[in-house]
Amino acid sequence: PKLEKPRSPTSILESAAAAVALVVTARRGLVVRAGVELKSAEVAKLDKGVRCLADEERDSDGKRRVRLINPIKGWASRKCLRAAWAEEAKATGCVRWVVDVMKWTPSDQEFDFLLALIPEAPERDAVTRYKQVDDRKRALVSRLLIRRCASLCLNLDQLASIKVARTKGRKPFLKHATKPDDRLNFNVNVSHEGRYVVLAAEPWCLCGIDVAAPRDTKLDSLKQTLTATEWAFVDGDDKRFRALWACKEAFTKARGDGLGFPFADAEFT
């Protein structure tokens, strides 16, 4: 078969429409229709508790509707569904989470309570070392996400029992954790910048993740980080540079050596 030409990182980011896991909450089940309109033909009815995947959400006649792609294709009411991030993590061990920390304004008491849930003193110190409130929030949320993800994917009840250490490249890993046979290589990675904290986890494949906030980058000072082919693609565009930088960060973080790996030794096109 003819192979699709690889797309640039920016085009992938711009066109990607990630499916969202949802679960039916309506006691009488969920009606799925052929079209987004409420009067379109009924194609199926899903029972309460059924997990679904949706890839689009929009308004129709003042009602919020979502387009399902699994277990059946069609449109349904958004109010009859809730996010199934916990169920999805437990079922698959494959996780992709995004948290907008700018929407969270904790009190001092709430922040201190959550910080105390992290058992490792060096990890707590790494949070409080930051002077700015937003930096502290990003650092705390990233550490809590790792532990929540591990508790769901590995069926660990107590957060205090989850011990997190880091490689020389600062990739987090679990110490002394018992892993199910189908998740023996479970690994998790986080990144935070700007308003977002992101997490990725995989039961078998090595994974790394990076988020790059918009900013003006002094490209001339980073000549050694990209290959000639990559610089030709960037062509002075900061957005393209940030996309490639995030790819390289995610790649080296998956390896576990972080910035210790020469970025120009890996090329993304």
PDB file of C-alpha atoms in Angstrom:
ATOM      1  CA  PRO A   1       0.000   0.000   0.000  1.00  0.00           C
ATOM      2  CA  LYS A   2       1.049   3.594  -0.582  1.00  0.00           C
ATOM      3  CA  LEU A   3       2.509   5.168   2.548  1.00  0.00           C
ATOM      4  CA  GLU A   4       1.198   8.524   3.690  1.00  0.00           C
ATOM      5  CA  LYS A   5       3.783  11.299   3.546  1.00  0.00           C
ATOM      6  CA  PRO A   6       4.881  12.216   7.090  1.00  0.00           C
ATOM      7  CA  ARG A   7       3.314  15.433   8.334  1.00  0.00           C
ATOM      8  CA  SER A   8       5.170  18.215  10.061  1.00  0.00           C
ATOM      9  CA  PRO A   9       4.805  18.494  13.856  1.00  0.00           C
ATOM     10  CA  THR A  10       2.860  21.736  13.518  1.00  0.00           C
ATOM     11  CA  SER A  11       0.348  20.293  11.056  1.00  0.00           C
ATOM     12  CA  ILE A  12      -0.179  17.297  13.344  1.00  0.00           C
ATOM     13  CA  LEU A  13      -0.847  19.567  16.299  1.00  0.00           C
ATOM     14  CA  GLU A  14      -3.173  21.806  14.306  1.00  0.00           C
ATOM     15  CA  SER A  15      -5.278  18.994  12.828  1.00  0.00           C
ATOM     16  CA  ALA A  16      -5.293  16.464  15.671  1.00  0.00           C
ATOM     17  CA  ALA A  17      -8.688  15.726  17.189  1.00  0.00           C
ATOM     18  CA  ALA A  18      -8.069  13.361  20.086  1.00  0.00           C
ATOM     19  CA  ALA A  19     -10.906  11.072  21.090  1.00  0.00           C
ATOM     20  CA  VAL A  20     -12.247  11.553  24.623  1.00  0.00           C
ATOM     21  CA  ALA A  21     -13.349   8.645  26.806  1.00  0.00           C
ATOM     22  CA  LEU A  22     -16.857   9.047  28.283  1.00  0.00           C
ATOM     23  CA  VAL A  23     -19.219   6.853  30.270  1.00  0.00           C
ATOM     24  CA  VAL A  24     -23.021   6.785  30.104  1.00  0.00           C
ATOM     25  CA  THR A  25     -24.602   8.132  33.304  1.00  0.00           C
ATOM     26  CA  ALA A  26     -28.291   8.315  32.345  1.00  0.00           C
ATOM     27  CA  ARG A  27     -30.338   5.822  34.355  1.00  0.00           C
ATOM     28  CA  ARG A  28     -32.519   4.976  31.353  1.00  0.00           C
ATOM     29  CA  GLY A  29     -29.606   4.755  28.958  1.00  0.00           C
ATOM     30  CA  LEU A  30     -28.300   6.942  26.142  1.00  0.00           C
ATOM     31  CA  VAL A  31     -30.049   7.430  22.803  1.00  0.00           C
ATOM     32  CA  VAL A  32     -27.634   7.626  19.865  1.00  0.00           C
ATOM     33  CA  ARG A  33     -28.872   9.305  16.678  1.00  0.00           C
ATOM     34  CA  ALA A  34     -27.579   9.329  13.127  1.00  0.00           C
ATOM     35  CA  GLY A  35     -27.119  13.117  12.960  1.00  0.00           C
ATOM     36  CA  VAL A  36     -26.418  15.957  15.338  1.00  0.00           C
ATOM     37  CA  GLU A  37     -30.058  17.108  15.084  1.00  0.00           C
ATOM     38  CA  LEU A  38     -32.388  15.880  17.833  1.00  0.00           C
ATOM     39  CA  LYS A  39     -34.936  14.794  15.213  1.00  0.00           C
ATOM     40  CA  SER A  40     -32.520  12.561  13.299  1.00  0.00           C
ATOM     41  CA  ALA A  41     -33.050   8.804  13.245  1.00  0.00           C
ATOM     42  CA  GLU A  42     -32.251   6.739  16.329  1.00  0.00           C
ATOM     43  CA  VAL A  43     -29.483   4.200  15.633  1.00  0.00           C
ATOM     44  CA  ALA A  44     -28.877   2.664  19.050  1.00  0.00           C
ATOM     45  CA  LYS A  45     -29.430   2.899  22.789  1.00  0.00           C
ATOM     46  CA  LEU A  46     -26.537   2.380  25.211  1.00  0.00           C
ATOM     47  CA  ASP A  47     -27.026   1.190  28.773  1.00  0.00           C
ATOM     48  CA  LYS A  48     -25.822   3.089  31.835  1.00  0.00           C
ATOM     49  CA  GLY A  49     -22.142   2.432  32.535  1.00  0.00           C
ATOM     50  CA  VAL A  50     -21.115   1.796  28.914  1.00  0.00           C
ATOM     51  CA  ARG A  51     -17.752   3.386  28.000  1.00  0.00           C
ATOM     52  CA  CYS A  52     -17.679   5.430  24.796  1.00  0.00           C
ATOM     53  CA  LEU A  53     -15.235   7.416  22.699  1.00  0.00           C
ATOM     54  CA  ALA A  54     -16.207  10.818  21.301  1.00  0.00           C
ATOM     55  CA  ASP A  55     -14.228  13.004  18.896  1.00  0.00           C
ATOM     56  CA  GLU A  56     -16.408  16.110  18.505  1.00  0.00           C
ATOM     57  CA  GLU A  57     -18.725  18.301  20.572  1.00  0.00           C
ATOM     58  CA  ARG A  58     -21.101  21.026  19.362  1.00  0.00           C
ATOM     59  CA  ASP A  59     -24.410  22.790  20.026  1.00  0.00           C
ATOM     60  CA  SER A  60     -27.625  21.878  18.217  1.00  0.00           C
ATOM     61  CA  ASP A  61     -30.877  23.694  18.972  1.00  0.00           C
ATOM     62  CA  GLY A  62     -29.422  24.883  22.256  1.00  0.00           C
ATOM     63  CA  LYS A  63     -28.414  21.374  23.331  1.00  0.00           C
ATOM     64  CA  ARG A  64     -24.833  20.166  23.752  1.00  0.00           C
ATOM     65  CA  ARG A  65     -24.169  17.134  21.547  1.00  0.00           C
ATOM     66  CA  VAL A  66     -21.184  14.809  21.103  1.00  0.00           C
ATOM     67  CA  ARG A  67     -20.226  12.600  18.190  1.00  0.00           C
ATOM     68  CA  LEU A  68     -19.490   9.032  19.285  1.00  0.00           C
ATOM     69  CA  ILE A  69     -17.060   6.852  17.353  1.00  0.00           C
ATOM     70  CA  ASN A  70     -17.079   3.796  19.633  1.00  0.00           C
ATOM     71  CA  PRO A  71     -18.809   1.431  20.427  1.00  0.00           C
ATOM     72  CA  ILE A  72     -21.127   2.856  17.767  1.00  0.00           C
ATOM     73  CA  LYS A  73     -21.039   5.897  15.512  1.00  0.00           C
ATOM     74  CA  GLY A  74     -23.616   8.609  16.014  1.00  0.00           C
ATOM     75  CA  TRP A  75     -24.593  11.696  18.026  1.00  0.00           C
ATOM     76  CA  ALA A  76     -25.778  11.808  21.639  1.00  0.00           C
ATOM     77  CA  SER A  77     -26.571  14.191  24.482  1.00  0.00           C
ATOM     78  CA  ARG A  78     -23.490  15.417  26.371  1.00  0.00           C
ATOM     79  CA  LYS A  79     -25.424  15.780  29.663  1.00  0.00           C
ATOM     80  CA  CYS A  80     -25.966  12.007  29.726  1.00  0.00           C
ATOM     81  CA  LEU A  81     -22.211  11.335  29.694  1.00  0.00           C
ATOM     82  CA  ARG A  82     -19.302  12.094  31.982  1.00  0.00           C
ATOM     83  CA  ALA A  83     -15.565  11.917  31.490  1.00  0.00           C
ATOM     84  CA  ALA A  84     -14.283   8.360  31.963  1.00  0.00           C
ATOM     85  CA  TRP A  85     -10.624   9.145  32.593  1.00  0.00           C
ATOM     86  CA  ALA A  86     -10.445   6.949  35.679  1.00  0.00           C
ATOM     87  CA  GLU A  87     -12.170   3.968  34.063  1.00  0.00           C
ATOM     88  CA  GLU A  88     -10.003   4.315  30.961  1.00  0.00           C
ATOM     89  CA  ALA A  89      -6.788   4.359  32.986  1.00  0.00           C
ATOM     90  CA  LYS A  90      -7.818   1.278  34.965  1.00  0.00           C
ATOM     91  CA  ALA A  91      -8.897  -0.618  31.852  1.00  0.00           C
ATOM     92  CA  THR A  92      -5.939   0.123  29.582  1.00  0.00           C
ATOM     93  CA  GLY A  93      -2.978   1.506  31.532  1.00  0.00           C
ATOM     94  CA  CYS A  94      -2.631   3.992  28.688  1.00  0.00           C
ATOM     95  CA  VAL A  95      -3.148   7.581  29.879  1.00  0.00           C
ATOM     96  CA  ARG A  96      -3.105  11.068  28.364  1.00  0.00           C
ATOM     97  CA  TRP A  97      -4.085  13.845  30.769  1.00  0.00           C
ATOM     98  CA  VAL A  98      -4.064  17.638  30.521  1.00  0.00           C
ATOM     99  CA  VAL A  99      -4.701  19.986  33.462  1.00  0.00           C
ATOM    100  CA  ASP A 100      -5.173  23.742  33.151  1.00  0.00           C
ATOM    101  CA  VAL A 101      -3.646  24.929  36.429  1.00  0.00           C
ATOM    102  CA  MET A 102      -4.724  28.530  35.820  1.00  0.00           C
ATOM    103  CA  LYS A 103      -8.304  27.427  36.535  1.00  0.00           C
ATOM    104  CA  TRP A 104      -7.280  26.266  40.011  1.00  0.00           C
ATOM    105  CA  THR A 105      -6.888  28.787  42.830  1.00  0.00           C
ATOM    106  CA  PRO A 106      -6.230  26.804  46.009  1.00  0.00           C
ATOM    107  CA  SER A 107      -6.273  28.238  49.502  1.00  0.00           C
ATOM    108  CA  ASP A 108      -3.093  27.880  51.554  1.00  0.00           C
ATOM    109  CA  GLN A 109      -4.757  25.113  53.566  1.00  0.00           C
ATOM    110  CA  GLU A 110      -5.776  23.182  50.444  1.00  0.00           C
ATOM    111  CA  PHE A 111      -2.318  23.507  48.936  1.00  0.00           C
ATOM    112  CA  ASP A 112      -0.606  22.334  52.127  1.00  0.00           C
ATOM    113  CA  PHE A 113      -3.011  19.380  52.450  1.00  0.00           C
ATOM    114  CA  LEU A 114      -2.273  18.212  48.913  1.00  0.00           C
ATOM    115  CA  LEU A 115       1.455  18.752  49.336  1.00  0.00           C
ATOM    116  CA  ALA A 116       1.389  16.509  52.412  1.00  0.00           C
ATOM    117  CA  LEU A 117       0.065  13.642  50.250  1.00  0.00           C
ATOM    118  CA  ILE A 118       3.501  13.403  48.624  1.00  0.00           C
ATOM    119  CA  PRO A 119       5.532  11.091  50.929  1.00  0.00           C
ATOM    120  CA  GLU A 120       9.024  11.867  49.578  1.00  0.00           C
ATOM    121  CA  ALA A 121      10.625  14.897  51.259  1.00  0.00           C
ATOM    122  CA  PRO A 122      12.835  15.729  48.221  1.00  0.00           C
ATOM    123  CA  GLU A 123       9.737  15.860  46.018  1.00  0.00           C
ATOM    124  CA  ARG A 124       7.938  18.163  48.450  1.00  0.00           C
ATOM    125  CA  ASP A 125      11.019  20.364  48.698  1.00  0.00           C
ATOM    126  CA  ALA A 126      11.155  20.592  44.911  1.00  0.00           C
ATOM    127  CA  VAL A 127       7.645  22.101  44.972  1.00  0.00           C
ATOM    128  CA  THR A 128       8.219  24.629  47.748  1.00  0.00           C
ATOM    129  CA  ARG A 129      11.558  25.705  46.257  1.00  0.00           C
ATOM    130  CA  TYR A 130       9.655  27.717  43.672  1.00  0.00           C
ATOM    131  CA  LYS A 131       8.958  31.328  44.624  1.00  0.00           C
ATOM    132  CA  GLN A 132       6.061  32.050  42.255  1.00  0.00           C
ATOM    133  CA  VAL A 133       2.608  30.661  43.065  1.00  0.00           C
ATOM    134  CA  ASP A 134       1.959  29.448  39.496  1.00  0.00           C
ATOM    135  CA  ASP A 135       5.286  27.577  39.446  1.00  0.00           C
ATOM    136  CA  ARG A 136       4.382  25.895  42.721  1.00  0.00           C
ATOM    137  CA  LYS A 137       0.981  24.874  41.379  1.00  0.00           C
ATOM    138  CA  ARG A 138       2.506  23.325  38.255  1.00  0.00           C
ATOM    139  CA  ALA A 139       5.089  21.443  40.302  1.00  0.00           C
ATOM    140  CA  LEU A 140       2.511  20.117  42.771  1.00  0.00           C
ATOM    141  CA  VAL A 141      -0.049  19.083  40.169  1.00  0.00           C
ATOM    142  CA  SER A 142       2.558  17.218  38.109  1.00  0.00           C
ATOM    143  CA  ARG A 143       3.599  15.166  41.143  1.00  0.00           C
ATOM    144  CA  LEU A 144       0.039  14.417  42.201  1.00  0.00           C
ATOM    145  CA  LEU A 145      -0.867  13.330  38.669  1.00  0.00           C
ATOM    146  CA  ILE A 146       1.960  10.780  38.645  1.00  0.00           C
ATOM    147  CA  ARG A 147       0.679   9.213  41.844  1.00  0.00           C
ATOM    148  CA  ARG A 148      -2.978   9.267  40.817  1.00  0.00           C
ATOM    149  CA  CYS A 149      -2.106   7.705  37.475  1.00  0.00           C
ATOM    150  CA  ALA A 150      -0.076   4.950  39.118  1.00  0.00           C
ATOM    151  CA  SER A 151      -2.812   4.231  41.659  1.00  0.00           C
ATOM    152  CA  LEU A 152      -5.387   3.746  38.889  1.00  0.00           C
ATOM    153  CA  CYS A 153      -3.248   1.845  36.388  1.00  0.00           C
ATOM    154  CA  LEU A 154      -1.593  -0.461  38.927  1.00  0.00           C
ATOM    155  CA  ASN A 155      -4.520  -0.777  41.355  1.00  0.00           C
ATOM    156  CA  LEU A 156      -2.649   0.793  44.270  1.00  0.00           C
ATOM    157  CA  ASP A 157      -5.043   1.997  46.969  1.00  0.00           C
ATOM    158  CA  GLN A 158      -2.860   4.248  49.096  1.00  0.00           C
ATOM    159  CA  LEU A 159      -0.978   7.244  47.669  1.00  0.00           C
ATOM    160  CA  ALA A 160       1.500   6.907  50.517  1.00  0.00           C
ATOM    161  CA  SER A 161       2.491   3.469  49.190  1.00  0.00           C
ATOM    162  CA  ILE A 162       3.555   4.924  45.832  1.00  0.00           C
ATOM    163  CA  LYS A 163       7.259   5.755  45.972  1.00  0.00           C
ATOM    164  CA  VAL A 164       8.567   7.880  43.110  1.00  0.00           C
ATOM    165  CA  ALA A 165      12.239   8.220  42.209  1.00  0.00           C
ATOM    166  CA  ARG A 166      13.909   9.794  39.174  1.00  0.00           C
ATOM    167  CA  THR A 167      16.548   8.867  36.645  1.00  0.00           C
ATOM    168  CA  LYS A 168      19.625  11.028  36.076  1.00  0.00           C
ATOM    169  CA  GLY A 169      17.611  12.726  33.334  1.00  0.00           C
ATOM    170  CA  ARG A 170      14.809  13.419  35.880  1.00  0.00           C
ATOM    171  CA  LYS A 171      12.310  10.941  34.411  1.00  0.00           C
ATOM    172  CA  PRO A 172      10.050   9.709  37.242  1.00  0.00           C
ATOM    173  CA  PHE A 173       9.744   5.995  37.923  1.00  0.00           C
ATOM    174  CA  LEU A 174       8.071   3.890  40.609  1.00  0.00           C
ATOM    175  CA  LYS A 175      10.171   2.188  43.267  1.00  0.00           C
ATOM    176  CA  HIS A 176       9.200  -1.238  44.593  1.00  0.00           C
ATOM    177  CA  ALA A 177       5.831  -1.207  42.819  1.00  0.00           C
ATOM    178  CA  THR A 178       4.166  -4.512  41.999  1.00  0.00           C
ATOM    179  CA  LYS A 179       2.966  -4.388  38.399  1.00  0.00           C
ATOM    180  CA  PRO A 180       0.353  -6.628  36.731  1.00  0.00           C
ATOM    181  CA  ASP A 181       1.625  -9.076  34.103  1.00  0.00           C
ATOM    182  CA  ASP A 182       0.085  -7.013  31.304  1.00  0.00           C
ATOM    183  CA  ARG A 183       1.769  -3.801  32.554  1.00  0.00           C
ATOM    184  CA  LEU A 184       5.257  -4.931  33.533  1.00  0.00           C
ATOM    185  CA  ASN A 185       6.864  -1.989  31.726  1.00  0.00           C
ATOM    186  CA  PHE A 186       4.410   0.616  33.008  1.00  0.00           C
ATOM    187  CA  ASN A 187       6.061   4.032  32.865  1.00  0.00           C
ATOM    188  CA  VAL A 188       4.851   7.591  33.222  1.00  0.00           C
ATOM    189  CA  ASN A 189       6.104  11.026  32.237  1.00  0.00           C
ATOM    190  CA  VAL A 190       4.967  14.599  32.906  1.00  0.00           C
ATOM    191  CA  SER A 191       5.653  18.080  31.610  1.00  0.00           C
ATOM    192  CA  HIS A 192       4.491  21.547  32.598  1.00  0.00           C
ATOM    193  CA  GLU A 193       4.825  24.980  31.077  1.00  0.00           C
ATOM    194  CA  GLY A 194       2.572  27.998  30.842  1.00  0.00           C
ATOM    195  CA  ARG A 195      -0.937  27.138  31.990  1.00  0.00           C
ATOM    196  CA  TYR A 196      -0.779  23.390  31.356  1.00  0.00           C
ATOM    197  CA  VAL A 197       0.468  20.276  33.095  1.00  0.00           C
ATOM    198  CA  VAL A 198       0.414  17.165  30.875  1.00  0.00           C
ATOM    199  CA  LEU A 199       0.941  13.479  31.605  1.00  0.00           C
ATOM    200  CA  ALA A 200       1.412  10.362  29.492  1.00  0.00           C
ATOM    201  CA  ALA A 201       1.634   6.757  30.664  1.00  0.00           C
ATOM    202  CA  GLU A 202       2.043   3.451  28.825  1.00  0.00           C
ATOM    203  CA  PRO A 203       1.851  -0.176  30.008  1.00  0.00           C
ATOM    204  CA  TRP A 204       4.581  -1.447  27.638  1.00  0.00           C
ATOM    205  CA  CYS A 205       6.067   1.244  25.360  1.00  0.00           C
ATOM    206  CA  LEU A 206       8.505   3.820  26.688  1.00  0.00           C
ATOM    207  CA  CYS A 207       6.794   7.192  26.739  1.00  0.00           C
ATOM    208  CA  GLY A 208       7.823  10.799  27.092  1.00  0.00           C
ATOM    209  CA  ILE A 209       5.779  13.987  26.857  1.00  0.00           C
ATOM    210  CA  ASP A 210       6.470  17.693  26.613  1.00  0.00           C
ATOM    211  CA  VAL A 211       4.336  20.831  26.458  1.00  0.00           C
ATOM    212  CA  ALA A 212       5.750  24.050  25.014  1.00  0.00           C
ATOM    213  CA  ALA A 213       4.059  27.360  25.777  1.00  0.00           C
ATOM    214  CA  PRO A 214       4.197  30.178  23.175  1.00  0.00           C
ATOM    215  CA  ARG A 215       7.133  32.515  23.653  1.00  0.00           C
ATOM    216  CA  ASP A 216       9.699  34.504  21.699  1.00  0.00           C
ATOM    217  CA  THR A 217      12.718  32.239  21.346  1.00  0.00           C
ATOM    218  CA  LYS A 218      16.203  33.496  20.498  1.00  0.00           C
ATOM    219  CA  LEU A 219      16.771  30.990  17.722  1.00  0.00           C
ATOM    220  CA  ASP A 220      20.353  32.102  16.996  1.00  0.00           C
ATOM    221  CA  SER A 221      21.477  30.847  20.405  1.00  0.00           C
ATOM    222  CA  LEU A 222      20.091  27.332  19.758  1.00  0.00           C
ATOM    223  CA  LYS A 223      21.841  26.416  16.510  1.00  0.00           C
ATOM    224  CA  GLN A 224      23.198  23.155  17.945  1.00  0.00           C
ATOM    225  CA  THR A 225      19.791  21.781  18.888  1.00  0.00           C
ATOM    226  CA  LEU A 226      18.352  21.112  15.400  1.00  0.00           C
ATOM    227  CA  THR A 227      19.636  19.467  12.258  1.00  0.00           C
ATOM    228  CA  ALA A 228      20.018  21.350   8.972  1.00  0.00           C
ATOM    229  CA  THR A 229      16.809  19.746   7.684  1.00  0.00           C
ATOM    230  CA  GLU A 230      14.917  20.847  10.780  1.00  0.00           C
ATOM    231  CA  TRP A 231      16.235  24.412  10.569  1.00  0.00           C
ATOM    232  CA  ALA A 232      15.103  24.546   6.957  1.00  0.00           C
ATOM    233  CA  PHE A 233      11.631  23.539   8.116  1.00  0.00           C
ATOM    234  CA  VAL A 234      11.628  26.141  10.919  1.00  0.00           C
ATOM    235  CA  ASP A 235      12.624  28.974   8.576  1.00  0.00           C
ATOM    236  CA  GLY A 236      12.504  31.527  11.395  1.00  0.00           C
ATOM    237  CA  ASP A 237       9.051  30.452  12.611  1.00  0.00           C
ATOM    238  CA  ASP A 238       9.069  30.254  16.422  1.00  0.00           C
ATOM    239  CA  LYS A 239       5.964  28.065  16.485  1.00  0.00           C
ATOM    240  CA  ARG A 240       7.643  25.477  14.294  1.00  0.00           C
ATOM    241  CA  PHE A 241      10.771  25.597  16.425  1.00  0.00           C
ATOM    242  CA  ARG A 242       8.755  25.048  19.606  1.00  0.00           C
ATOM    243  CA  ALA A 243       6.972  22.071  18.028  1.00  0.00           C
ATOM    244  CA  LEU A 244      10.283  20.421  17.121  1.00  0.00           C
ATOM    245  CA  TRP A 245      11.749  21.257  20.521  1.00  0.00           C
ATOM    246  CA  ALA A 246       8.790  19.560  22.220  1.00  0.00           C
ATOM    247  CA  CYS A 247       9.288  16.461  20.048  1.00  0.00           C
ATOM    248  CA  LYS A 248      12.941  16.251  21.065  1.00  0.00           C
ATOM    249  CA  GLU A 249      12.143  16.848  24.734  1.00  0.00           C
ATOM    250  CA  ALA A 250       9.522  14.095  24.696  1.00  0.00           C
ATOM    251  CA  PHE A 251      11.920  11.698  22.919  1.00  0.00           C
ATOM    252  CA  THR A 252      14.789  12.227  25.345  1.00  0.00           C
ATOM    253  CA  LYS A 253      12.460  12.143  28.355  1.00  0.00           C
ATOM    254  CA  ALA A 254      11.139   8.770  27.177  1.00  0.00           C
ATOM    255  CA  ARG A 255      14.738   7.533  27.127  1.00  0.00           C
ATOM    256  CA  GLY A 256      15.270   8.873  30.619  1.00  0.00           C
ATOM    257  CA  ASP A 257      18.305  11.058  29.916  1.00  0.00           C
ATOM    258  CA  GLY A 258      16.504  14.378  29.293  1.00  0.00           C
ATOM    259  CA  LEU A 259      18.767  17.280  28.300  1.00  0.00           C
ATOM    260  CA  GLY A 260      21.803  14.997  28.632  1.00  0.00           C
ATOM    261  CA  PHE A 261      21.051  13.718  25.120  1.00  0.00           C
ATOM    262  CA  PRO A 262      22.397  15.858  22.223  1.00  0.00           C
ATOM    263  CA  PHE A 263      19.215  17.166  20.597  1.00  0.00           C
ATOM    264  CA  ALA A 264      20.767  17.349  17.112  1.00  0.00           C
ATOM    265  CA  ASP A 265      21.317  13.568  17.201  1.00  0.00           C
ATOM    266  CA  ALA A 266      17.577  13.027  16.763  1.00  0.00           C
ATOM    267  CA  GLU A 267      15.748  14.426  13.736  1.00  0.00           C
ATOM    268  CA  PHE A 268      12.002  14.997  13.344  1.00  0.00           C
ATOM    269  CA  THR A 269      10.354  15.845  10.027  1.00  0.00           C
TER     270      THR A 269
END
